[in-house]
Structure formats: structure tokens, C-alpha cells
């Protein structure tokens, strides 16, 4: 399995995230990807290549141009105000405020394009986020050219980023960019399965009214779990997209077996849909040892997960999302990919 990776993800290194009234060290740190890289190379999952460079056009297929322009300029605008530390939003246009007028004030712009205060914008954020999209697009191209599977090993993650907003450590929705690239390359239908602990609200929002992308997400129940305001079971799509979005919210504390029951339902729906390609938003923060999540998957379950995904028999693109127990995430990711290879051959 081809692995696409660049060490330059280090450009994004947030210092603090705002959490329960204080600034705490970021959970989403460069070491995460370093551990994954070490484990996938150690387990000989496949050859590693650097990403190709892509223009902005494939990213603009899923993100609003004005949002991308904002991201591109954000660090310069922020430092022009005399700041040297990371930017964190502090004000948001909730219900009743205007969303059609972009403010001139930078912190007001940042609030307009974000939904939480846990996602610092740093000097290298745009560079790393762009690189993440290049990684996803490079891996996607390998599959379009005939590879059975590929792994986009990138950070920061992407699945919380919507058409015109960042949040949940995410800036560009790499899985959505790749799914759209499959369609633009001639695929008729693409399925995205999000196995990260957190609901992929950004991905859902991007494709909610479309039938050409099926979105399936298994996650902590948003009644108690981040991102709280989306991800319920009754969100099944809108307009032509009605029936092409399924959420499988599970109670915090759910065990292996409960999780795999949900996976069975999602896989069954994907089989019925008969997509040309499958994108996996691969988060391993479902792990029992994860510091910010509350499922209890044991390490061997990741091998089982990989095997079940291979059983779908589809060209499969794995896109890295969350997972924060830094020591263990590498091994768990490698086990998913090994489990896939063992079954896929
Ligand atoms: C991103 B991904 C933890 C608070 C939760 C947001 C979590 C974003 C998860 N201190 N902050 O889905 O893994
Ligand atoms: Zn997550």
C-alpha cells in the first residue's frame, strides 16, 4: 500500500488550545504523525513517497474561495497587528448575526470562519494544511491510476472543516477534497466512512445535499461529545442527498462489540450504494487509551477493522484524522492497514 507523507507537517505546531477556561498544551501535535510514520515504516506497510503539488482548484471544489483566501492571508493579517503567538478565535456570529458581510477586523474574520477556540492558527498552519490536501490528492491519484489502496499520512486532520469554516484542529477537509477528486476524475459515486471518535461534521456539511457522495460516520453521541451540535441519527441528508447520510452515534464508554455492530450497519449501507471508491476518515481516537475520547477499543480491534474494510472489495483511500495517545496511535494505524492488506492481498 502506497503511503504519502511529508515531514513538513511540523510547520503546524500549535502551542495552546483553550479548554475549560484555560490554555492547555495542544493535543494535536507533530509527534502524532511522527509516531504513525515510524510504525507504518516499521511494519512495512508499503513504500513512502512525498506528495506532488496541486493547484488550489481541487480544494476550491469543496471549500469557499473566500474562506481559502482568508486562511492563506491569516498569519500575515494577525502578525500585522503586532502578534507573534498563535491566533485563537474569541467571538462568533451566532444565530441572528450577519454572515454575508466579511468584517475588516481580523479576530472578527477568524470567528466568522471557525466554530471553536481549540484550534490555534499558527505561522505554519496554511503551509501544513495545504500540504495535507496535496497528500490526500496524491494518494487519491494513485488509486485513480489503479492502486487498490493508499494511505494519506497527514496532519492536521480535516473532517471537522466545512465548506467555509475551521475547527476541531481541522482547516482543510482532506477526505472531502479527495472524494471530490474521484468524482471529477470520472467516478459516479464515492462513499466516505468516518471511523474517528468525533463526528465528521465538516464532511457531512459539505456533502449533505448530494447523492454522489455517501457519508457514514460512527462517533461519540453529540449529546455529550464534541462537536456537540451535529451528528445525530436523524440527520439523513437533504434534497437530492436525502438518504445518503447516516450517523451512528454511540454512548461514551461504548465497547468493542457495540462499535463493530455500528460498523456492520455502515458497511452494509456502503455495499448497497456500490461506490466506485471508498474514502476512510481514519481516526484511532476510538482507542481505550485515548486521552480525549471515550470509546474503549482494544489494540487488536484495529486489525479486525482493517480486515472488514478490505472485505468491501473497493479501491480504498485512508486519510488520517484523529488519535491522541501518541505512543499507541502509530501501532493502531499500522494494524488497520495490515488488517486491510491481509484480507485484500
Ligand atoms: C479532532 B478529531 C479536548 C477538547 C476537545 C476538540 C477535539 C477535536 C478532535 N481537550 N477538543 O476529530 O480527532
Ligand atoms: Zn477525533
JSON list of N, CA, C and O in Angstrom, two decimals, residues 12-19 21-26 70 74-75 78 81 83-92 105-123 125 166-167 169 171:
[
{"chain": "A", "resi": 12, "resn": "UNK", "atom": "N", "xyz": [2.99, 23.07, 11.22]},
{"chain": "A", "resi": 12, "resn": "UNK", "atom": "CA", "xyz": [1.84, 23.37, 12.09]},
{"chain": "A", "resi": 12, "resn": "UNK", "atom": "C", "xyz": [2.11, 22.80, 13.48]},
{"chain": "A", "resi": 12, "resn": "UNK", "atom": "O", "xyz": [2.09, 21.59, 13.69]},
{"chain": "A", "resi": 13, "resn": "UNK", "atom": "N", "xyz": [2.40, 23.69, 14.39]},
{"chain": "A", "resi": 13, "resn": "UNK", "atom": "CA", "xyz": [2.72, 23.27, 15.76]},
{"chain": "A", "resi": 13, "resn": "UNK", "atom": "C", "xyz": [2.05, 24.27, 16.69]},
{"chain": "A", "resi": 13, "resn": "UNK", "atom": "O", "xyz": [2.63, 25.27, 17.09]},
{"chain": "A", "resi": 14, "resn": "UNK", "atom": "N", "xyz": [0.80, 24.00, 17.02]},
{"chain": "A", "resi": 14, "resn": "UNK", "atom": "CA", "xyz": [0.07, 24.88, 17.92]},
{"chain": "A", "resi": 14, "resn": "UNK", "atom": "C", "xyz": [0.64, 24.80, 19.33]},
{"chain": "A", "resi": 14, "resn": "UNK", "atom": "O", "xyz": [1.11, 23.73, 19.75]},
{"chain": "A", "resi": 15, "resn": "UNK", "atom": "N", "xyz": [0.60, 25.91, 20.02]},
{"chain": "A", "resi": 15, "resn": "UNK", "atom": "CA", "xyz": [1.13, 25.90, 21.38]},
{"chain": "A", "resi": 15, "resn": "UNK", "atom": "C", "xyz": [0.02, 25.50, 22.38]},
{"chain": "A", "resi": 15, "resn": "UNK", "atom": "O", "xyz": [0.11, 24.48, 23.04]},
{"chain": "A", "resi": 16, "resn": "UNK", "atom": "N", "xyz": [-1.04, 26.32, 22.40]},
{"chain": "A", "resi": 16, "resn": "UNK", "atom": "CA", "xyz": [-2.11, 26.07, 23.37]},
{"chain": "A", "resi": 16, "resn": "UNK", "atom": "C", "xyz": [-3.47, 26.02, 22.69]},
{"chain": "A", "resi": 16, "resn": "UNK", "atom": "O", "xyz": [-3.70, 26.67, 21.68]},
{"chain": "A", "resi": 17, "resn": "UNK", "atom": "N", "xyz": [-4.39, 25.24, 23.27]},
{"chain": "A", "resi": 17, "resn": "UNK", "atom": "CA", "xyz": [-5.80, 25.31, 22.90]},
{"chain": "A", "resi": 17, "resn": "UNK", "atom": "C", "xyz": [-6.57, 25.74, 24.13]},
{"chain": "A", "resi": 17, "resn": "UNK", "atom": "O", "xyz": [-6.18, 25.45, 25.27]},
{"chain": "A", "resi": 18, "resn": "UNK", "atom": "N", "xyz": [-7.67, 26.44, 23.90]},
{"chain": "A", "resi": 18, "resn": "UNK", "atom": "CA", "xyz": [-8.49, 26.94, 25.00]},
{"chain": "A", "resi": 18, "resn": "UNK", "atom": "C", "xyz": [-9.42, 25.82, 25.44]},
{"chain": "A", "resi": 18, "resn": "UNK", "atom": "O", "xyz": [-10.16, 25.25, 24.64]},
{"chain": "A", "resi": 19, "resn": "UNK", "atom": "N", "xyz": [-9.38, 25.45, 26.70]},
{"chain": "A", "resi": 19, "resn": "UNK", "atom": "CA", "xyz": [-10.16, 24.32, 27.19]},
{"chain": "A", "resi": 19, "resn": "UNK", "atom": "C", "xyz": [-10.56, 24.55, 28.64]},
{"chain": "A", "resi": 19, "resn": "UNK", "atom": "O", "xyz": [-9.70, 24.76, 29.50]},
{"chain": "A", "resi": 21, "resn": "UNK", "atom": "N", "xyz": [-11.73, 27.05, 30.24]},
{"chain": "A", "resi": 21, "resn": "UNK", "atom": "CA", "xyz": [-11.32, 28.29, 30.88]},
{"chain": "A", "resi": 21, "resn": "UNK", "atom": "C", "xyz": [-9.83, 28.51, 30.97]},
{"chain": "A", "resi": 21, "resn": "UNK", "atom": "O", "xyz": [-9.39, 29.51, 31.54]},
{"chain": "A", "resi": 22, "resn": "UNK", "atom": "N", "xyz": [-9.06, 27.56, 30.42]},
{"chain": "A", "resi": 22, "resn": "UNK", "atom": "CA", "xyz": [-7.62, 27.84, 30.41]},
{"chain": "A", "resi": 22, "resn": "UNK", "atom": "C", "xyz": [-6.97, 27.39, 29.11]},
{"chain": "A", "resi": 22, "resn": "UNK", "atom": "O", "xyz": [-7.55, 26.63, 28.35]},
{"chain": "A", "resi": 23, "resn": "UNK", "atom": "N", "xyz": [-5.76, 27.89, 28.92]},
{"chain": "A", "resi": 23, "resn": "UNK", "atom": "CA", "xyz": [-4.97, 27.46, 27.77]},
{"chain": "A", "resi": 23, "resn": "UNK", "atom": "C", "xyz": [-4.19, 26.23, 28.19]},
{"chain": "A", "resi": 23, "resn": "UNK", "atom": "O", "xyz": [-3.43, 26.26, 29.15]},
{"chain": "A", "resi": 24, "resn": "UNK", "atom": "N", "xyz": [-4.43, 25.14, 27.46]},
{"chain": "A", "resi": 24, "resn": "UNK", "atom": "CA", "xyz": [-3.72, 23.88, 27.76]},
{"chain": "A", "resi": 24, "resn": "UNK", "atom": "C", "xyz": [-2.89, 23.50, 26.53]},
{"chain": "A", "resi": 24, "resn": "UNK", "atom": "O", "xyz": [-3.23, 23.89, 25.41]},
{"chain": "A", "resi": 25, "resn": "UNK", "atom": "N", "xyz": [-1.81, 22.74, 26.71]},
{"chain": "A", "resi": 25, "resn": "UNK", "atom": "CA", "xyz": [-0.99, 22.34, 25.55]},
{"chain": "A", "resi": 25, "resn": "UNK", "atom": "C", "xyz": [-1.83, 21.60, 24.51]},
{"chain": "A", "resi": 25, "resn": "UNK", "atom": "O", "xyz": [-2.71, 20.82, 24.87]},
{"chain": "A", "resi": 26, "resn": "UNK", "atom": "N", "xyz": [-1.56, 21.86, 23.24]},
{"chain": "A", "resi": 26, "resn": "UNK", "atom": "CA", "xyz": [-2.33, 21.23, 22.17]},
{"chain": "A", "resi": 26, "resn": "UNK", "atom": "C", "xyz": [-2.18, 19.71, 22.18]},
{"chain": "A", "resi": 26, "resn": "UNK", "atom": "O", "xyz": [-1.08, 19.20, 22.33]},
{"chain": "A", "resi": 70, "resn": "UNK", "atom": "N", "xyz": [-8.93, 33.67, 3.05]},
{"chain": "A", "resi": 70, "resn": "UNK", "atom": "CA", "xyz": [-8.74, 34.06, 4.45]},
{"chain": "A", "resi": 70, "resn": "UNK", "atom": "C", "xyz": [-7.62, 33.25, 5.08]},
{"chain": "A", "resi": 70, "resn": "UNK", "atom": "O", "xyz": [-6.71, 33.80, 5.72]},
{"chain": "A", "resi": 74, "resn": "UNK", "atom": "N", "xyz": [-4.17, 34.65, 6.66]},
{"chain": "A", "resi": 74, "resn": "UNK", "atom": "CA", "xyz": [-4.46, 34.83, 8.09]},
{"chain": "A", "resi": 74, "resn": "UNK", "atom": "C", "xyz": [-3.22, 35.17, 8.93]},
{"chain": "A", "resi": 74, "resn": "UNK", "atom": "O", "xyz": [-3.26, 36.10, 9.74]},
{"chain": "A", "resi": 75, "resn": "UNK", "atom": "N", "xyz": [-2.14, 34.43, 8.74]},
{"chain": "A", "resi": 75, "resn": "UNK", "atom": "CA", "xyz": [-0.98, 34.66, 9.59]},
{"chain": "A", "resi": 75, "resn": "UNK", "atom": "C", "xyz": [-0.42, 36.07, 9.39]},
{"chain": "A", "resi": 75, "resn": "UNK", "atom": "O", "xyz": [-0.05, 36.75, 10.36]},
{"chain": "A", "resi": 78, "resn": "UNK", "atom": "N", "xyz": [-2.63, 38.62, 11.07]},
{"chain": "A", "resi": 78, "resn": "UNK", "atom": "CA", "xyz": [-2.51, 38.50, 12.53]},
{"chain": "A", "resi": 78, "resn": "UNK", "atom": "C", "xyz": [-1.20, 39.13, 13.02]},
{"chain": "A", "resi": 78, "resn": "UNK", "atom": "O", "xyz": [-1.20, 39.89, 14.00]},
{"chain": "A", "resi": 81, "resn": "UNK", "atom": "N", "xyz": [-0.84, 42.91, 13.19]},
{"chain": "A", "resi": 81, "resn": "UNK", "atom": "CA", "xyz": [-1.39, 43.56, 14.37]},
{"chain": "A", "resi": 81, "resn": "UNK", "atom": "C", "xyz": [-0.37, 43.59, 15.52]},
{"chain": "A", "resi": 81, "resn": "UNK", "atom": "O", "xyz": [-0.70, 44.03, 16.63]},
{"chain": "A", "resi": 83, "resn": "UNK", "atom": "N", "xyz": [1.14, 40.77, 16.70]},
{"chain": "A", "resi": 83, "resn": "UNK", "atom": "CA", "xyz": [1.14, 39.50, 17.43]},
{"chain": "A", "resi": 83, "resn": "UNK", "atom": "C", "xyz": [2.25, 38.57, 16.96]},
{"chain": "A", "resi": 83, "resn": "UNK", "atom": "O", "xyz": [2.57, 38.55, 15.76]},
{"chain": "A", "resi": 84, "resn": "UNK", "atom": "N", "xyz": [2.78, 37.77, 17.88]},
{"chain": "A", "resi": 84, "resn": "UNK", "atom": "CA", "xyz": [3.76, 36.76, 17.50]},
{"chain": "A", "resi": 84, "resn": "UNK", "atom": "C", "xyz": [3.29, 35.37, 17.91]},
{"chain": "A", "resi": 84, "resn": "UNK", "atom": "O", "xyz": [3.78, 34.36, 17.40]},
{"chain": "A", "resi": 85, "resn": "UNK", "atom": "N", "xyz": [2.35, 35.29, 18.85]},
{"chain": "A", "resi": 85, "resn": "UNK", "atom": "CA", "xyz": [1.83, 34.00, 19.32]},
{"chain": "A", "resi": 85, "resn": "UNK", "atom": "C", "xyz": [0.69, 33.53, 18.39]},
{"chain": "A", "resi": 85, "resn": "UNK", "atom": "O", "xyz": [0.24, 34.28, 17.53]},
{"chain": "A", "resi": 86, "resn": "UNK", "atom": "N", "xyz": [0.22, 32.29, 18.60]},
{"chain": "A", "resi": 86, "resn": "UNK", "atom": "CA", "xyz": [-0.85, 31.73, 17.76]},
{"chain": "A", "resi": 86, "resn": "UNK", "atom": "C", "xyz": [-2.14, 32.54, 17.90]},
{"chain": "A", "resi": 86, "resn": "UNK", "atom": "O", "xyz": [-2.41, 33.12, 18.95]},
{"chain": "A", "resi": 87, "resn": "UNK", "atom": "N", "xyz": [-2.94, 32.51, 16.83]},
{"chain": "A", "resi": 87, "resn": "UNK", "atom": "CA", "xyz": [-4.25, 33.18, 16.86]},
{"chain": "A", "resi": 87, "resn": "UNK", "atom": "C", "xyz": [-5.32, 32.17, 17.28]},
{"chain": "A", "resi": 87, "resn": "UNK", "atom": "O", "xyz": [-5.38, 31.05, 16.75]},
{"chain": "A", "resi": 88, "resn": "UNK", "atom": "N", "xyz": [-6.17, 32.58, 18.23]},
{"chain": "A", "resi": 88, "resn": "UNK", "atom": "CA", "xyz": [-7.30, 31.74, 18.68]},
{"chain": "A", "resi": 88, "resn": "UNK", "atom": "C", "xyz": [-8.55, 32.61, 18.64]},
{"chain": "A", "resi": 88, "resn": "UNK", "atom": "O", "xyz": [-8.55, 33.71, 19.18]},
{"chain": "A", "resi": 89, "resn": "UNK", "atom": "N", "xyz": [-9.63, 32.12, 18.00]},
{"chain": "A", "resi": 89, "resn": "UNK", "atom": "CA", "xyz": [-10.84, 32.95, 17.91]},
{"chain": "A", "resi": 89, "resn": "UNK", "atom": "C", "xyz": [-11.50, 33.12, 19.28]},
{"chain": "A", "resi": 89, "resn": "UNK", "atom": "O", "xyz": [-11.35, 32.29, 20.17]},
{"chain": "A", "resi": 90, "resn": "UNK", "atom": "N", "xyz": [-12.22, 34.21, 19.43]},
{"chain": "A", "resi": 90, "resn": "UNK", "atom": "CA", "xyz": [-12.85, 34.52, 20.72]},
{"chain": "A", "resi": 90, "resn": "UNK", "atom": "C", "xyz": [-14.25, 35.09, 20.56]},
{"chain": "A", "resi": 90, "resn": "UNK", "atom": "O", "xyz": [-14.90, 35.40, 21.55]},
{"chain": "A", "resi": 91, "resn": "UNK", "atom": "N", "xyz": [-14.72, 35.25, 19.32]},
{"chain": "A", "resi": 91, "resn": "UNK", "atom": "CA", "xyz": [-16.05, 35.82, 19.11]},
{"chain": "A", "resi": 91, "resn": "UNK", "atom": "C", "xyz": [-16.63, 35.20, 17.84]},
{"chain": "A", "resi": 91, "resn": "UNK", "atom": "O", "xyz": [-15.91, 34.98, 16.87]},
{"chain": "A", "resi": 92, "resn": "UNK", "atom": "N", "xyz": [-17.94, 34.85, 17.90]},
{"chain": "A", "resi": 92, "resn": "UNK", "atom": "CA", "xyz": [-18.56, 34.15, 16.77]},
{"chain": "A", "resi": 92, "resn": "UNK", "atom": "C", "xyz": [-19.93, 34.73, 16.43]},
{"chain": "A", "resi": 92, "resn": "UNK", "atom": "O", "xyz": [-20.67, 35.12, 17.35]},
{"chain": "A", "resi": 105, "resn": "UNK", "atom": "N", "xyz": [-12.00, 43.53, 10.67]},
{"chain": "A", "resi": 105, "resn": "UNK", "atom": "CA", "xyz": [-11.24, 43.17, 11.86]},
{"chain": "A", "resi": 105, "resn": "UNK", "atom": "C", "xyz": [-10.83, 41.70, 11.80]},
{"chain": "A", "resi": 105, "resn": "UNK", "atom": "O", "xyz": [-11.68, 40.82, 11.61]},
{"chain": "A", "resi": 106, "resn": "UNK", "atom": "N", "xyz": [-9.54, 41.41, 11.99]},
{"chain": "A", "resi": 106, "resn": "UNK", "atom": "CA", "xyz": [-9.07, 40.04, 11.80]},
{"chain": "A", "resi": 106, "resn": "UNK", "atom": "C", "xyz": [-9.71, 39.06, 12.77]},
{"chain": "A", "resi": 106, "resn": "UNK", "atom": "O", "xyz": [-10.10, 37.95, 12.39]},
{"chain": "A", "resi": 107, "resn": "UNK", "atom": "N", "xyz": [-9.82, 39.41, 14.04]},
{"chain": "A", "resi": 107, "resn": "UNK", "atom": "CA", "xyz": [-10.36, 38.46, 15.02]},
{"chain": "A", "resi": 107, "resn": "UNK", "atom": "C", "xyz": [-11.85, 38.19, 14.75]},
{"chain": "A", "resi": 107, "resn": "UNK", "atom": "O", "xyz": [-12.34, 37.09, 14.99]},
{"chain": "A", "resi": 108, "resn": "UNK", "atom": "N", "xyz": [-12.51, 39.19, 14.17]},
{"chain": "A", "resi": 108, "resn": "UNK", "atom": "CA", "xyz": [-13.91, 39.00, 13.76]},
{"chain": "A", "resi": 108, "resn": "UNK", "atom": "C", "xyz": [-13.99, 38.07, 12.55]},
{"chain": "A", "resi": 108, "resn": "UNK", "atom": "O", "xyz": [-14.89, 37.22, 12.46]},
{"chain": "A", "resi": 109, "resn": "UNK", "atom": "N", "xyz": [-13.04, 38.21, 11.64]},
{"chain": "A", "resi": 109, "resn": "UNK", "atom": "CA", "xyz": [-12.98, 37.30, 10.49]},
{"chain": "A", "resi": 109, "resn": "UNK", "atom": "C", "xyz": [-12.71, 35.87, 10.97]},
{"chain": "A", "resi": 109, "resn": "UNK", "atom": "O", "xyz": [-13.37, 34.92, 10.53]},
{"chain": "A", "resi": 110, "resn": "UNK", "atom": "N", "xyz": [-11.75, 35.75, 11.89]},
{"chain": "A", "resi": 110, "resn": "UNK", "atom": "CA", "xyz": [-11.39, 34.42, 12.39]},
{"chain": "A", "resi": 110, "resn": "UNK", "atom": "C", "xyz": [-12.60, 33.74, 13.03]},
{"chain": "A", "resi": 110, "resn": "UNK", "atom": "O", "xyz": [-12.82, 32.54, 12.85]},
{"chain": "A", "resi": 111, "resn": "UNK", "atom": "N", "xyz": [-13.37, 34.52, 13.78]},
{"chain": "A", "resi": 111, "resn": "UNK", "atom": "CA", "xyz": [-14.58, 33.98, 14.41]},
{"chain": "A", "resi": 111, "resn": "UNK", "atom": "C", "xyz": [-15.62, 33.56, 13.39]},
{"chain": "A", "resi": 111, "resn": "UNK", "atom": "O", "xyz": [-16.31, 32.55, 13.54]},
{"chain": "A", "resi": 112, "resn": "UNK", "atom": "N", "xyz": [-15.71, 34.34, 12.31]},
{"chain": "A", "resi": 112, "resn": "UNK", "atom": "CA", "xyz": [-16.69, 34.03, 11.26]},
{"chain": "A", "resi": 112, "resn": "UNK", "atom": "C", "xyz": [-16.36, 32.73, 10.54]},
{"chain": "A", "resi": 112, "resn": "UNK", "atom": "O", "xyz": [-17.24, 32.03, 10.07]},
{"chain": "A", "resi": 113, "resn": "UNK", "atom": "N", "xyz": [-15.08, 32.41, 10.49]},
{"chain": "A", "resi": 113, "resn": "UNK", "atom": "CA", "xyz": [-14.64, 31.21, 9.77]},
{"chain": "A", "resi": 113, "resn": "UNK", "atom": "C", "xyz": [-14.26, 30.06, 10.71]},
{"chain": "A", "resi": 113, "resn": "UNK", "atom": "O", "xyz": [-13.48, 29.20, 10.32]},
{"chain": "A", "resi": 114, "resn": "UNK", "atom": "N", "xyz": [-14.77, 30.06, 11.94]},
{"chain": "A", "resi": 114, "resn": "UNK", "atom": "CA", "xyz": [-14.40, 28.99, 12.86]},
{"chain": "A", "resi": 114, "resn": "UNK", "atom": "C", "xyz": [-15.56, 28.67, 13.79]},
{"chain": "A", "resi": 114, "resn": "UNK", "atom": "O", "xyz": [-16.54, 29.41, 13.85]},
{"chain": "A", "resi": 115, "resn": "UNK", "atom": "N", "xyz": [-15.47, 27.54, 14.51]},
{"chain": "A", "resi": 115, "resn": "UNK", "atom": "CA", "xyz": [-16.55, 27.21, 15.45]},
{"chain": "A", "resi": 115, "resn": "UNK", "atom": "C", "xyz": [-16.05, 26.79, 16.82]},
{"chain": "A", "resi": 115, "resn": "UNK", "atom": "O", "xyz": [-16.85, 26.35, 17.65]},
{"chain": "A", "resi": 116, "resn": "UNK", "atom": "N", "xyz": [-14.77, 26.89, 17.09]},
{"chain": "A", "resi": 116, "resn": "UNK", "atom": "CA", "xyz": [-14.32, 26.62, 18.45]},
{"chain": "A", "resi": 116, "resn": "UNK", "atom": "C", "xyz": [-13.03, 27.37, 18.76]},
{"chain": "A", "resi": 116, "resn": "UNK", "atom": "O", "xyz": [-12.44, 28.00, 17.88]},
{"chain": "A", "resi": 117, "resn": "UNK", "atom": "N", "xyz": [-12.63, 27.33, 20.03]},
{"chain": "A", "resi": 117, "resn": "UNK", "atom": "CA", "xyz": [-11.42, 28.03, 20.45]},
{"chain": "A", "resi": 117, "resn": "UNK", "atom": "C", "xyz": [-10.31, 27.04, 20.75]},
{"chain": "A", "resi": 117, "resn": "UNK", "atom": "O", "xyz": [-9.37, 27.33, 21.47]},
{"chain": "A", "resi": 118, "resn": "UNK", "atom": "N", "xyz": [-10.45, 25.84, 20.21]},
{"chain": "A", "resi": 118, "resn": "UNK", "atom": "CA", "xyz": [-9.46, 24.80, 20.45]},
{"chain": "A", "resi": 118, "resn": "UNK", "atom": "C", "xyz": [-8.54, 24.57, 19.27]},
{"chain": "A", "resi": 118, "resn": "UNK", "atom": "O", "xyz": [-7.80, 23.58, 19.23]},
{"chain": "A", "resi": 119, "resn": "UNK", "atom": "N", "xyz": [-8.61, 25.47, 18.28]},
{"chain": "A", "resi": 119, "resn": "UNK", "atom": "CA", "xyz": [-7.91, 25.25, 17.02]},
{"chain": "A", "resi": 119, "resn": "UNK", "atom": "C", "xyz": [-7.01, 26.46, 16.70]},
{"chain": "A", "resi": 119, "resn": "UNK", "atom": "O", "xyz": [-7.39, 27.33, 15.92]},
{"chain": "A", "resi": 120, "resn": "UNK", "atom": "N", "xyz": [-5.84, 26.52, 17.33]},
{"chain": "A", "resi": 120, "resn": "UNK", "atom": "CA", "xyz": [-4.98, 27.68, 17.09]},
{"chain": "A", "resi": 120, "resn": "UNK", "atom": "C", "xyz": [-4.48, 27.75, 15.64]},
{"chain": "A", "resi": 120, "resn": "UNK", "atom": "O", "xyz": [-4.21, 26.71, 15.03]},
{"chain": "A", "resi": 121, "resn": "UNK", "atom": "N", "xyz": [-4.40, 28.97, 15.15]},
{"chain": "A", "resi": 121, "resn": "UNK", "atom": "CA", "xyz": [-3.82, 29.21, 13.82]},
{"chain": "A", "resi": 121, "resn": "UNK", "atom": "C", "xyz": [-2.40, 29.70, 14.01]},
{"chain": "A", "resi": 121, "resn": "UNK", "atom": "O", "xyz": [-2.17, 30.69, 14.69]},
{"chain": "A", "resi": 122, "resn": "UNK", "atom": "N", "xyz": [-1.44, 29.00, 13.42]},
{"chain": "A", "resi": 122, "resn": "UNK", "atom": "CA", "xyz": [-0.03, 29.29, 13.67]},
{"chain": "A", "resi": 122, "resn": "UNK", "atom": "C", "xyz": [0.67, 29.76, 12.39]},
{"chain": "A", "resi": 122, "resn": "UNK", "atom": "O", "xyz": [0.08, 29.76, 11.31]},
{"chain": "A", "resi": 123, "resn": "UNK", "atom": "N", "xyz": [1.96, 30.09, 12.56]},
{"chain": "A", "resi": 123, "resn": "UNK", "atom": "CA", "xyz": [2.73, 30.60, 11.42]},
{"chain": "A", "resi": 123, "resn": "UNK", "atom": "C", "xyz": [2.75, 29.59, 10.26]},
{"chain": "A", "resi": 123, "resn": "UNK", "atom": "O", "xyz": [2.76, 29.99, 9.10]},
{"chain": "A", "resi": 125, "resn": "UNK", "atom": "N", "xyz": [0.50, 27.05, 9.72]},
{"chain": "A", "resi": 125, "resn": "UNK", "atom": "CA", "xyz": [-0.76, 26.30, 9.56]},
{"chain": "A", "resi": 125, "resn": "UNK", "atom": "C", "xyz": [-1.19, 26.17, 8.10]},
{"chain": "A", "resi": 125, "resn": "UNK", "atom": "O", "xyz": [-1.53, 25.08, 7.63]},
{"chain": "A", "resi": 166, "resn": "UNK", "atom": "N", "xyz": [-13.26, 26.42, 9.90]},
{"chain": "A", "resi": 166, "resn": "UNK", "atom": "CA", "xyz": [-12.28, 25.56, 10.55]},
{"chain": "A", "resi": 166, "resn": "UNK", "atom": "C", "xyz": [-12.77, 25.24, 11.95]},
{"chain": "A", "resi": 166, "resn": "UNK", "atom": "O", "xyz": [-13.71, 25.85, 12.45]},
{"chain": "A", "resi": 167, "resn": "UNK", "atom": "N", "xyz": [-12.11, 24.28, 12.60]},
{"chain": "A", "resi": 167, "resn": "UNK", "atom": "CA", "xyz": [-12.46, 23.91, 13.97]},
{"chain": "A", "resi": 167, "resn": "UNK", "atom": "C", "xyz": [-12.03, 22.49, 14.25]},
{"chain": "A", "resi": 167, "resn": "UNK", "atom": "O", "xyz": [-11.73, 21.73, 13.31]},
{"chain": "A", "resi": 169, "resn": "UNK", "atom": "N", "xyz": [-9.34, 21.24, 15.34]},
{"chain": "A", "resi": 169, "resn": "UNK", "atom": "CA", "xyz": [-7.97, 21.02, 14.86]},
{"chain": "A", "resi": 169, "resn": "UNK", "atom": "C", "xyz": [-7.88, 20.93, 13.33]},
{"chain": "A", "resi": 169, "resn": "UNK", "atom": "O", "xyz": [-6.83, 20.59, 12.79]},
{"chain": "A", "resi": 171, "resn": "UNK", "atom": "N", "xyz": [-8.56, 22.35, 9.20]},
{"chain": "A", "resi": 171, "resn": "UNK", "atom": "CA", "xyz": [-8.58, 23.56, 8.37]},
{"chain": "A", "resi": 171, "resn": "UNK", "atom": "C", "xyz": [-9.06, 23.26, 6.94]},
{"chain": "A", "resi": 171, "resn": "UNK", "atom": "O", "xyz": [-9.88, 23.97, 6.39]}
]
